[in-house]
PDB file of C-alpha atoms in Angstrom:
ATOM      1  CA  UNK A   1     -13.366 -77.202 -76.215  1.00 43.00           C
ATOM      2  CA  UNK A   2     -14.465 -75.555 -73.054  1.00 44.00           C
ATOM      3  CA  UNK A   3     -16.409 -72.031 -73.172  1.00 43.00           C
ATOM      4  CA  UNK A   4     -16.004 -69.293 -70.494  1.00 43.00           C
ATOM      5  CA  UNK A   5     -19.875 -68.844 -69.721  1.00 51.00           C
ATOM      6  CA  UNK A   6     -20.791 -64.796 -71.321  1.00 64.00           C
ATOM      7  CA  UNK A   7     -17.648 -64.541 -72.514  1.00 86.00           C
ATOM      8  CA  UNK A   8     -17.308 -61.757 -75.334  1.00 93.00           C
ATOM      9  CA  UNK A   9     -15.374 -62.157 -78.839  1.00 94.00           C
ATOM     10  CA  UNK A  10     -15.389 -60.135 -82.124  1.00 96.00           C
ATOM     11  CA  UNK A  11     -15.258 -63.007 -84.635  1.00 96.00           C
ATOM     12  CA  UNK A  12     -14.169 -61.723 -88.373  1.00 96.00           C
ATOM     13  CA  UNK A  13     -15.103 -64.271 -91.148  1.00 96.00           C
ATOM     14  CA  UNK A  14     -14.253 -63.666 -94.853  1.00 95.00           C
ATOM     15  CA  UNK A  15     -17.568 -63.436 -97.187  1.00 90.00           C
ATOM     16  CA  UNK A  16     -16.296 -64.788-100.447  1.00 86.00           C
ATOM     17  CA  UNK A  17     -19.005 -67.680-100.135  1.00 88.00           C
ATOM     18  CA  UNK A  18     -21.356 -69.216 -97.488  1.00 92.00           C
ATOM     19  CA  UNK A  19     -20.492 -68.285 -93.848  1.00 94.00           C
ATOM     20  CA  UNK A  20     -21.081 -72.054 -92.680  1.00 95.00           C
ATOM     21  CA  UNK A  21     -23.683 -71.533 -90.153  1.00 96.00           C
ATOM     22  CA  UNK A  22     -27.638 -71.083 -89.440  1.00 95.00           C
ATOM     23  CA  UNK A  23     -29.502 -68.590 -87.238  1.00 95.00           C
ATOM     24  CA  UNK A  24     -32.574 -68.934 -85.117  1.00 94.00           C
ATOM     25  CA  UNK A  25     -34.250 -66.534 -82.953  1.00 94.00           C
ATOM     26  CA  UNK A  26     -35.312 -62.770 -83.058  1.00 94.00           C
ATOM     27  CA  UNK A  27     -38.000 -60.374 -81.206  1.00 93.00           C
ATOM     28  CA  UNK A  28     -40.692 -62.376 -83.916  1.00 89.00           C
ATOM     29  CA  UNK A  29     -39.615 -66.224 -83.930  1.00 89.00           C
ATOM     30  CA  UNK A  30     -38.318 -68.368 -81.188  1.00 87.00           C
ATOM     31  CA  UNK A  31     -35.186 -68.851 -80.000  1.00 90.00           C
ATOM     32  CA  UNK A  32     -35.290 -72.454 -77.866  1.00 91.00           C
ATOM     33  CA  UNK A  33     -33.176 -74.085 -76.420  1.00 93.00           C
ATOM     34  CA  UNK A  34     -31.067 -71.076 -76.186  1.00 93.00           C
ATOM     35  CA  UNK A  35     -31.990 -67.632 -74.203  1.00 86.00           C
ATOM     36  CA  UNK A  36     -34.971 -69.219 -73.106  1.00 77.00           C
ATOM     37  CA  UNK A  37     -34.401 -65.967 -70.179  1.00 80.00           C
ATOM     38  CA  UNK A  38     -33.385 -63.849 -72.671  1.00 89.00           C
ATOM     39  CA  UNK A  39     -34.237 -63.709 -75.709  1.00 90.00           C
ATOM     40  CA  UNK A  40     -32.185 -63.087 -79.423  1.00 95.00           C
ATOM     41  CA  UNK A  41     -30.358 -64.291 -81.997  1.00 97.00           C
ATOM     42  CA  UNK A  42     -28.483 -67.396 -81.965  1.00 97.00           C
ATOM     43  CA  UNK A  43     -25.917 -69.410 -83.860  1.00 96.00           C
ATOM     44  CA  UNK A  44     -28.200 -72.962 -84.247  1.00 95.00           C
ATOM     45  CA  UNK A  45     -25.900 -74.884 -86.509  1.00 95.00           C
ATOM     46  CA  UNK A  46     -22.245 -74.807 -87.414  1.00 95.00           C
ATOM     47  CA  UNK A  47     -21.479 -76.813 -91.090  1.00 94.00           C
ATOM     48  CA  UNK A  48     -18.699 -78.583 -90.765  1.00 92.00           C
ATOM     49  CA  UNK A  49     -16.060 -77.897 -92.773  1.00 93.00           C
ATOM     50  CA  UNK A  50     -17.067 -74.368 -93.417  1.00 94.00           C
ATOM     51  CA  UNK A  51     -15.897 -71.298 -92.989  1.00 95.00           C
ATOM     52  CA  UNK A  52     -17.223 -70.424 -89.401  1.00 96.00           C
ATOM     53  CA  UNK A  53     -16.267 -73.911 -88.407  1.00 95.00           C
ATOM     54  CA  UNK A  54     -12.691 -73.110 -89.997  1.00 95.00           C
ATOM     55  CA  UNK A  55     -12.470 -70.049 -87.504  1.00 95.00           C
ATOM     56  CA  UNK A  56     -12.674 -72.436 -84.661  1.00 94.00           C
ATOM     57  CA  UNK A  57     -14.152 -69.139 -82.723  1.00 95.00           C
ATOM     58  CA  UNK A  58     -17.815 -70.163 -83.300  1.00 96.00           C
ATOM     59  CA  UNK A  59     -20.281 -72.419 -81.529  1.00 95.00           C
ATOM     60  CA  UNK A  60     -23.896 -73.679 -81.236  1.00 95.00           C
ATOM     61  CA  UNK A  61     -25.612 -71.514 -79.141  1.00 94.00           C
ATOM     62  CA  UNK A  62     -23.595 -68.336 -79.568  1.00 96.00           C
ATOM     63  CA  UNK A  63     -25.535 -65.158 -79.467  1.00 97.00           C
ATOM     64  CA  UNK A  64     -24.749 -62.681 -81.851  1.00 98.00           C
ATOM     65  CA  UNK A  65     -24.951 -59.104 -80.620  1.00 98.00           C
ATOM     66  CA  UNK A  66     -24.048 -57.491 -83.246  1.00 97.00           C
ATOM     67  CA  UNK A  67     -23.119 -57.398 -87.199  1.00 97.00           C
ATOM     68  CA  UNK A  68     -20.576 -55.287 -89.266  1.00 97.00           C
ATOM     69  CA  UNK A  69     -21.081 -52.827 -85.990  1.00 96.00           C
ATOM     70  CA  UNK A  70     -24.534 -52.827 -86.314  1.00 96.00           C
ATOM     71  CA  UNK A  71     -26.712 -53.759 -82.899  1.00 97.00           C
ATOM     72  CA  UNK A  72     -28.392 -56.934 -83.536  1.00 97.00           C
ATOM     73  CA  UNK A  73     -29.541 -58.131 -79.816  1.00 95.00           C
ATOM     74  CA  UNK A  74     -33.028 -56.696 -80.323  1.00 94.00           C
ATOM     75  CA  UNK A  75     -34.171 -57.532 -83.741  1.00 96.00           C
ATOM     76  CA  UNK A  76     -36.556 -59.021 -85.870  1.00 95.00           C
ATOM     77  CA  UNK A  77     -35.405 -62.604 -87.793  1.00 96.00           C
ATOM     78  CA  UNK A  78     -35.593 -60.892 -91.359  1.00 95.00           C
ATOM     79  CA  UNK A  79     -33.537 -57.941 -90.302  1.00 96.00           C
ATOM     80  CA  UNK A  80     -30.868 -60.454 -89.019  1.00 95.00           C
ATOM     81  CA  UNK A  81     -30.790 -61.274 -92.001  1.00 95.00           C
ATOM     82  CA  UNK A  82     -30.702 -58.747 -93.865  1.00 95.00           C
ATOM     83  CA  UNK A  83     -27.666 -57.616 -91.790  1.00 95.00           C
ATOM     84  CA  UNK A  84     -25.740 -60.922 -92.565  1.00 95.00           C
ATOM     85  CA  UNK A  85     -26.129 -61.093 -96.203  1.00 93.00           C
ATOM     86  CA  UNK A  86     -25.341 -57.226 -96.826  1.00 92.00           C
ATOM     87  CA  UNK A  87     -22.482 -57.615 -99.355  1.00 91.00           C
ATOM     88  CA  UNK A  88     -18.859 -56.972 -98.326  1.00 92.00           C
ATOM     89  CA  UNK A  89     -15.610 -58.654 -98.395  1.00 94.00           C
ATOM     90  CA  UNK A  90     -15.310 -59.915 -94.806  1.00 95.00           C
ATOM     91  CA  UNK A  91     -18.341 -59.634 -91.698  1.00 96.00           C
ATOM     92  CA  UNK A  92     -17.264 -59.090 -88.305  1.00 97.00           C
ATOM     93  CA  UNK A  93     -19.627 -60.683 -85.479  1.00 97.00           C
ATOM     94  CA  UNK A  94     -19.587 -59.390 -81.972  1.00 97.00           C
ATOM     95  CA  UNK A  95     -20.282 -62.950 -79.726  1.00 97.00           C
ATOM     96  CA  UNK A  96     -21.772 -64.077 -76.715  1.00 96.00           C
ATOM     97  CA  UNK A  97     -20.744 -67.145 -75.873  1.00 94.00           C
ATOM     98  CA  UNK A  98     -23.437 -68.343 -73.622  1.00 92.00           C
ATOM     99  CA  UNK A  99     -23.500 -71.401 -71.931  1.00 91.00           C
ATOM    100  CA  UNK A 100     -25.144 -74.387 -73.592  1.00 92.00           C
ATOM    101  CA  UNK A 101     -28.571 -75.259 -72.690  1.00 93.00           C
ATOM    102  CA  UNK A 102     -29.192 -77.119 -69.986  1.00 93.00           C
ATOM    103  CA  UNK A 103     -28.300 -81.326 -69.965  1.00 95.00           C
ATOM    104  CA  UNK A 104     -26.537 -80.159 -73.359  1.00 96.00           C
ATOM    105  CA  UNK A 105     -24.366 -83.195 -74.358  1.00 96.00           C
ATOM    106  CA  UNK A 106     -23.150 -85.223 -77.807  1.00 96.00           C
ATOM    107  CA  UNK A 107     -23.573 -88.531 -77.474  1.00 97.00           C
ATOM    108  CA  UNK A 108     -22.389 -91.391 -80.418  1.00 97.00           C
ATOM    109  CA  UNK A 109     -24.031 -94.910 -80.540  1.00 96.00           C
ATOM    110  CA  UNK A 110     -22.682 -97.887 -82.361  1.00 95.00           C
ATOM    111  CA  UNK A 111     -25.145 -99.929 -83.857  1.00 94.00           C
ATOM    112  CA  UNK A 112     -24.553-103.796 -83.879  1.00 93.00           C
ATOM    113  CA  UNK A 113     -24.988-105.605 -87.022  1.00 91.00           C
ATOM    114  CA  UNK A 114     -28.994-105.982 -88.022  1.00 90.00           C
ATOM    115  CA  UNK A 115     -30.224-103.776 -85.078  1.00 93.00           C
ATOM    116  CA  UNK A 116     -32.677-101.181 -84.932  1.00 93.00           C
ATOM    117  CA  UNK A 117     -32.111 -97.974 -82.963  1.00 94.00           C
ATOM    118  CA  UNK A 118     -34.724 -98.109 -81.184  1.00 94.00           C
ATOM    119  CA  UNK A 119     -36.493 -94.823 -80.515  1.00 94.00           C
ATOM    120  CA  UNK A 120     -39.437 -93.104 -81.207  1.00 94.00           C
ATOM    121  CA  UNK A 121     -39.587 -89.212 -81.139  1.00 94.00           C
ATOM    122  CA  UNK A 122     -42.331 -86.589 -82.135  1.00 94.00           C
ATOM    123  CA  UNK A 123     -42.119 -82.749 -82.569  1.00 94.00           C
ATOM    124  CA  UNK A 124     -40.785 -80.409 -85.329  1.00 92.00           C
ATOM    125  CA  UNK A 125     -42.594 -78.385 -88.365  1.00 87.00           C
ATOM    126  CA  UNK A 126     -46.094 -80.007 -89.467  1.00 81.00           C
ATOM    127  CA  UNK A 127     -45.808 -82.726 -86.862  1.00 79.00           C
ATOM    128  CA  UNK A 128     -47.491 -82.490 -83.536  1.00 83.00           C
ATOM    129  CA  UNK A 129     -46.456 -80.485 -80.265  1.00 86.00           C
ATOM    130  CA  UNK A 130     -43.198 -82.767 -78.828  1.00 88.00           C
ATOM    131  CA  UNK A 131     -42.883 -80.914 -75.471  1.00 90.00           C
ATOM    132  CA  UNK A 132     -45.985 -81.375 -73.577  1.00 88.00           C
ATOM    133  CA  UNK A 133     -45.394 -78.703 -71.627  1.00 87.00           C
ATOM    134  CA  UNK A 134     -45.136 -76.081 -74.194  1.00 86.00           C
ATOM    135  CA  UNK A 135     -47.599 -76.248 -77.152  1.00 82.00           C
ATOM    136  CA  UNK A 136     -45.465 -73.384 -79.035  1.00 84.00           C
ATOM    137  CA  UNK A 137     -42.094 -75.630 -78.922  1.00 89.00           C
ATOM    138  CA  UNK A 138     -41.437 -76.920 -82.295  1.00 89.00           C
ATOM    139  CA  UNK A 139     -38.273 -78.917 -81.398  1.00 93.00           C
ATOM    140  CA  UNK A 140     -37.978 -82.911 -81.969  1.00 96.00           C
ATOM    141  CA  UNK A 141     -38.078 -84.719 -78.458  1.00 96.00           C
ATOM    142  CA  UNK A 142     -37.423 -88.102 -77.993  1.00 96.00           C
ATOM    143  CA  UNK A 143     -40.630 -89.908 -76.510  1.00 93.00           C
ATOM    144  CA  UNK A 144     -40.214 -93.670 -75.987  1.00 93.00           C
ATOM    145  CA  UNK A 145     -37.141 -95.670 -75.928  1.00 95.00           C
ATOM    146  CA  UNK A 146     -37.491 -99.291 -76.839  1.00 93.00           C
ATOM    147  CA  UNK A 147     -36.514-102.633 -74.619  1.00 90.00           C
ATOM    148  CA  UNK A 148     -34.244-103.798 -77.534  1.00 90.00           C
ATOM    149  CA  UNK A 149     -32.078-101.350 -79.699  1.00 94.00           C
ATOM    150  CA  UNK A 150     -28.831 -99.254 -79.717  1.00 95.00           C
ATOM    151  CA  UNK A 151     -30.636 -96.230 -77.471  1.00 95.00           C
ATOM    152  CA  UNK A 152     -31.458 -99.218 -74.847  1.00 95.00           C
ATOM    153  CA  UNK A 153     -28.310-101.026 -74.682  1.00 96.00           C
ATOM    154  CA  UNK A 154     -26.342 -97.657 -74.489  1.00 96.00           C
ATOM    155  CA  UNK A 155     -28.285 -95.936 -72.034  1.00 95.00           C
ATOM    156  CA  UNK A 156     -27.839 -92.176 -72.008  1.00 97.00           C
ATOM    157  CA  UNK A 157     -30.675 -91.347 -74.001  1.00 97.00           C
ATOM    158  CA  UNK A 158     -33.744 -90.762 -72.254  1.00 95.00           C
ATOM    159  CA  UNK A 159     -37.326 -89.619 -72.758  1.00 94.00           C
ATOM    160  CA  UNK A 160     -38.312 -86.051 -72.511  1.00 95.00           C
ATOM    161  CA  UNK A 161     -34.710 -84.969 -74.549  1.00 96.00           C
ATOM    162  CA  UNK A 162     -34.578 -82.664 -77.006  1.00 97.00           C
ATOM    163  CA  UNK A 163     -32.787 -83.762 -80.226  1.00 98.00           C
ATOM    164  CA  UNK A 164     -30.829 -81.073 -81.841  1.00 97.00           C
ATOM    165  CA  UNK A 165     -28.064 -82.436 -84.389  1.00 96.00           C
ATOM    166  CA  UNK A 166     -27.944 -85.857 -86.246  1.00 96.00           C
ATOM    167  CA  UNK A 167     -24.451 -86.225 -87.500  1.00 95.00           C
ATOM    168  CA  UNK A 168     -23.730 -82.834 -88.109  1.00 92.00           C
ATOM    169  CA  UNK A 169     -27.712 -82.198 -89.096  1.00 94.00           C
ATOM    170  CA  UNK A 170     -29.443 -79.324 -87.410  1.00 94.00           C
ATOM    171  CA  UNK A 171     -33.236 -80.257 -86.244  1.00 95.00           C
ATOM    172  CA  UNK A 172     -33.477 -76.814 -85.468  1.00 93.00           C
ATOM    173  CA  UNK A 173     -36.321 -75.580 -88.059  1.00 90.00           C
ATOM    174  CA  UNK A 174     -36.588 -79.495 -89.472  1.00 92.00           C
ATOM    175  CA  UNK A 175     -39.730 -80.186 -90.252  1.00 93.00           C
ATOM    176  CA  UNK A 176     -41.152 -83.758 -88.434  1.00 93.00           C
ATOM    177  CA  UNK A 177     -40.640 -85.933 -91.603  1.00 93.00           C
ATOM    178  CA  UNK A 178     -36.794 -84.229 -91.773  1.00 94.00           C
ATOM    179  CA  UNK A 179     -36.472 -85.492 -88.854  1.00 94.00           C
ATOM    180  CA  UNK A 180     -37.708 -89.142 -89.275  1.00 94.00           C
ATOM    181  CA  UNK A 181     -35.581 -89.417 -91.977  1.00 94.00           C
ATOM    182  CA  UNK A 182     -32.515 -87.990 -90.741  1.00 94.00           C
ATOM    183  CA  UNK A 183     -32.490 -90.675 -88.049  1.00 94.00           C
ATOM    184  CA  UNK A 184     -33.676 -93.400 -90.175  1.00 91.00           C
ATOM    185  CA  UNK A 185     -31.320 -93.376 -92.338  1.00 91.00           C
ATOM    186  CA  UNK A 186     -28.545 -92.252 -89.840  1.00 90.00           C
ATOM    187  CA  UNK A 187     -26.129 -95.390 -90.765  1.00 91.00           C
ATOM    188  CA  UNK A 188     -23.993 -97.670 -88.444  1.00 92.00           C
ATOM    189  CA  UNK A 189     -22.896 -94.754 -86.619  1.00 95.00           C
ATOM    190  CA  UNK A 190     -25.043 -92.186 -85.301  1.00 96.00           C
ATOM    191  CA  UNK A 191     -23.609 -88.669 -83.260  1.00 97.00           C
ATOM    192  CA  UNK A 192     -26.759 -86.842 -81.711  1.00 97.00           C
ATOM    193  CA  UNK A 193     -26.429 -83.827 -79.709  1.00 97.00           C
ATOM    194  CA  UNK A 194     -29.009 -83.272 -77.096  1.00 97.00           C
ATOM    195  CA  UNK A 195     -30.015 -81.428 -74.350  1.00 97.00           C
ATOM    196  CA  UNK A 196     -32.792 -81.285 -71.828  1.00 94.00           C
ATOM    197  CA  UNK A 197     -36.317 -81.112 -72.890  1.00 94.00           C
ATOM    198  CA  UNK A 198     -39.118 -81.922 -70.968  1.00 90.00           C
ATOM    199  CA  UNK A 199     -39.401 -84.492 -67.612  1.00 86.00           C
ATOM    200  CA  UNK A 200     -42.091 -86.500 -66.476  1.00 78.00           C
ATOM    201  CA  UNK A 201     -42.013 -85.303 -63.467  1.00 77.00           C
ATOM    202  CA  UNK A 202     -42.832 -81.795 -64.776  1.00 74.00           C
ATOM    203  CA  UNK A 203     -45.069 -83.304 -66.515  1.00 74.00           C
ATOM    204  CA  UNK A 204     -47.112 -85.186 -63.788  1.00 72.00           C
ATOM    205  CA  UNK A 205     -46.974 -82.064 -61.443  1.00 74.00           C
ATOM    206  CA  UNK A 206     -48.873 -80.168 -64.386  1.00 71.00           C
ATOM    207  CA  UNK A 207     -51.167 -82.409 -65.140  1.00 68.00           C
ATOM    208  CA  UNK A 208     -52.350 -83.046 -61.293  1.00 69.00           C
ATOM    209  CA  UNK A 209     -53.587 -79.481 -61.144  1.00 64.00           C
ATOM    210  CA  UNK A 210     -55.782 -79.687 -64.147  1.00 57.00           C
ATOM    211  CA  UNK A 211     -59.428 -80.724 -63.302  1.00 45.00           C
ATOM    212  CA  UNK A 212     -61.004 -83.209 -65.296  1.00 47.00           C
ATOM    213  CA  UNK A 213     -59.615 -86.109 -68.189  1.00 46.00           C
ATOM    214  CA  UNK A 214     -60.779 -88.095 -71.126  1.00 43.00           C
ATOM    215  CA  UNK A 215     -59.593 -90.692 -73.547  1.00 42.00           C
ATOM    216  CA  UNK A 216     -57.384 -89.504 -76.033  1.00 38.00           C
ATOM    217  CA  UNK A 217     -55.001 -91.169 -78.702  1.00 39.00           C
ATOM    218  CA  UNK A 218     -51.628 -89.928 -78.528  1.00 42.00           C
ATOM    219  CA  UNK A 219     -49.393 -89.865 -81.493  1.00 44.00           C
ATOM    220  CA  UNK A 220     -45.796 -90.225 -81.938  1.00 51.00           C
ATOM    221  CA  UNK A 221     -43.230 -91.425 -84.993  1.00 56.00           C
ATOM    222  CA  UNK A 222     -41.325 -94.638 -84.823  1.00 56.00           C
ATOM    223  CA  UNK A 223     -37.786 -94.426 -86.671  1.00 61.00           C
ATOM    224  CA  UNK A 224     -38.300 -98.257 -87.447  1.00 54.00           C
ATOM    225  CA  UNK A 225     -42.241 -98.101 -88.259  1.00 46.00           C
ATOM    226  CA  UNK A 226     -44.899 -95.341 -88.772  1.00 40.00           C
ATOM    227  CA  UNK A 227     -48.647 -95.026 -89.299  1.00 37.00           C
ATOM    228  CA  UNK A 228     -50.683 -91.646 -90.899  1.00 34.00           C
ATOM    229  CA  UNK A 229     -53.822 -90.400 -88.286  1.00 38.00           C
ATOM    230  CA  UNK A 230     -54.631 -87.122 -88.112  1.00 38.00           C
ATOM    231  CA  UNK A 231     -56.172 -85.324 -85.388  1.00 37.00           C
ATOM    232  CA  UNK A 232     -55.506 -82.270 -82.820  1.00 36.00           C
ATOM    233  CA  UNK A 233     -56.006 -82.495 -79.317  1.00 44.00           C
ATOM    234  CA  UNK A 234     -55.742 -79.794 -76.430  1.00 49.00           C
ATOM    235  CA  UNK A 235     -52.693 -79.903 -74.600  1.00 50.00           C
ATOM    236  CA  UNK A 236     -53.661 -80.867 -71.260  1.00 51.00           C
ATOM    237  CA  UNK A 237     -55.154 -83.971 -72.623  1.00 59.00           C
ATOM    238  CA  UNK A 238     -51.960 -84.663 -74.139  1.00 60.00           C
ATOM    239  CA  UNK A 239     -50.210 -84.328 -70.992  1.00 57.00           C
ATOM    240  CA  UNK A 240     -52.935 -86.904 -69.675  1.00 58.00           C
ATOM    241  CA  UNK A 241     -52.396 -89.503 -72.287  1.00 66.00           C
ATOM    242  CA  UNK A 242     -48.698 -88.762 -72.144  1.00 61.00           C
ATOM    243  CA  UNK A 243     -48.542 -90.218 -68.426  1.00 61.00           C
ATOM    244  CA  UNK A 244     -50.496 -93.242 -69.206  1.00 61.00           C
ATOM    245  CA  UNK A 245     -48.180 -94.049 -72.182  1.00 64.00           C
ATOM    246  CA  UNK A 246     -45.896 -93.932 -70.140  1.00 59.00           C
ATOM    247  CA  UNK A 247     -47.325 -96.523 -67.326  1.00 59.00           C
ATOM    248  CA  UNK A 248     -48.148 -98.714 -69.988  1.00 63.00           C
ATOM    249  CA  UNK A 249     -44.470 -99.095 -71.098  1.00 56.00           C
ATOM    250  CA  UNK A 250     -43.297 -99.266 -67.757  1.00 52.00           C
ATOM    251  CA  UNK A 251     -45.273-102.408 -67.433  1.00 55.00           C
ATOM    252  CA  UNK A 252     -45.620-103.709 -70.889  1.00 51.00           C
ATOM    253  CA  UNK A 253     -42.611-103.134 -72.724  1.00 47.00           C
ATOM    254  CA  UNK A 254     -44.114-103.891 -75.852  1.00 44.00           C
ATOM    255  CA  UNK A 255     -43.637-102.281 -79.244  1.00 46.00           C
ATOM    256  CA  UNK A 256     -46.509 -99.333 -80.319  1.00 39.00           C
ATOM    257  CA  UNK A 257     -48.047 -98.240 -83.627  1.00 35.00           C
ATOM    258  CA  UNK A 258     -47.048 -95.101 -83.797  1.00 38.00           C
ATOM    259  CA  UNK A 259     -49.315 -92.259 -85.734  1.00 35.00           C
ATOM    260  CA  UNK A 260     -48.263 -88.793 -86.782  1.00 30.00           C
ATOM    261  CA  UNK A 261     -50.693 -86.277 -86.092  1.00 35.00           C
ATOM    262  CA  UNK A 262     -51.187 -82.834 -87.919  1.00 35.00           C
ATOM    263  CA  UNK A 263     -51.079 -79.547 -85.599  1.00 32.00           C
ATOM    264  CA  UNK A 264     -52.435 -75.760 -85.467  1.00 33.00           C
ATOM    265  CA  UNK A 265     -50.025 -73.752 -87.145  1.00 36.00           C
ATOM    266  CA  UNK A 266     -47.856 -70.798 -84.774  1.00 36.00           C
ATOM    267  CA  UNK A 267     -48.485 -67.755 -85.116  1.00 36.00           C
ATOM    268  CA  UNK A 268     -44.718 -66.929 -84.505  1.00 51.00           C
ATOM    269  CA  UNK A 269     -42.989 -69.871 -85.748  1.00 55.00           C
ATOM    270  CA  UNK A 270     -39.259 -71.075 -85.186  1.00 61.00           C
ATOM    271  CA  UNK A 271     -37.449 -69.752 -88.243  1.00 64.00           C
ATOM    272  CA  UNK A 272     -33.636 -70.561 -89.482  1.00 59.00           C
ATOM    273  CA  UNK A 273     -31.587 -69.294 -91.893  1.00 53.00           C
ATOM    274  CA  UNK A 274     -28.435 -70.672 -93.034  1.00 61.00           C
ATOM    275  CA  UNK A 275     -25.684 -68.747 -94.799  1.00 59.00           C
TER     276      UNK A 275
END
């Protein structure tokens, strides 16, 4: 289904049980991938099956602008909230369908019989900073793809993308060991949807005008393996080590232990709610 970009709807859903979808965003939590320019309140996950899904009117990414009448676009999370679960027999949503973040894209993989998929990826709650270039991003980013496995052999994923649904899963709000699991156990058929995250050429570009370097270990989780270290390390370090990881597997391409690392918590957190 194709979206006119901005386009505006009034979408009325009844309210005689869950809604079928999840929030993120408001003037206290973040909002990414979506309104990155502007930010709000945004539709992160539609449940399948349920009654916003049912509607056929409602998207990832949508930004609600208001509920039962009531202005929405420049709220707190809570009061969103608050809003959406006030009781009455139906809730009318004034939409904004805005386009889809950028490199935004669903992608299923077939796994052959006995093979691995093949990816490591770091990020969400408790686990450390994905997005090198952001210390505040809590999303799940994939960080090394492996010379053998389904992500190899099928090509489209690459490093620096930011995961957001696991067959039908949101990893919006997930926490990092949600996300490990999610994937490990994902089956013979996996549907991601992903969008752009972070490039190593953004990456190199901010790390060549920071003064200064030392050894660091960088840590990542393996969907096929993992190891437990704990440490926290300043960001532009991790850029650093993030570069040489990277040269290393250009020339190696050799398998890694992996380590999860534990982080600083936000002081503004990416929150979702699901109703």
């Amino acid at each position: 289904m194709h979206w006119v970009s901005l386009f505006l709807q009034d979408v009325v859903l009844p309210k005689s049980g869950p809604l079928g979808f999840s929030i993120i965003g408001g003037t206290d939590h973040s909002c990414i991938p979506f309104g990155q320019h502007k930010p709000g309140i945004f539709i992160s996950h539609i449940v399948p099956g349920g009654v916003a899904a049912l509607s056929g009117k409602l998207r990832m990414g949508d930004r609600i602008l208001a509920v039962n009448g009531r202005d929405v676009s420049k709220v707190t999370h809570e009061e969103a909230v608050l809003a959406l679960l006030e009781p009455c027999p139906e809730i009318l949503l004034k939409i904004q369908h805005d386009p889809h973040p950028e490199g935004f894209q669903e992608i299923t993989l077939i796994r052959q019989e006995g093979e691995k998929l093949g990816m490591h990826i770091k990020g969400g709650l408790r686990g450390q900073r994905g997005n090198p270039l952001d210390k505040n991003d809590e999303g799940v980013f994939i960080t090394k793809i492996n010379s053998g496995g389904a992500a190899k052999r099928d090509g489209r994923l690459k490093v620096g993308m930011r995961l957001l649904e696991v067959n039908g899963m949101s990893l919006l709000g997930a926490s990092h060991q949600e996300a490990v699991n999610t994937l490990r156990y994902s089956g013979h058929q996996i549907s991601l949807t992903v969008c752009k995250g972070f490039e190593r050429g953004d990456i190199e570009r901010r790390a060549s005008t920071s003064e200064g370097s030392r050894s660091v270990t960088q840590s990542m989780s393996s969907l096929d393996r993992e190891d437990l270290d704990t440490d926290v390390f300043k960001q532009e370090e991790e850029m650093k080590k993030e570069l040489v990881e990277w040269e290393k597997e250009e020339q190696e391409e050799r398998k890694e232990n992996l380590e999860l690392d534990e982080v600083r918590e936000k002081s503004t957190p990416e929150m979702v709610s699901e109703f």
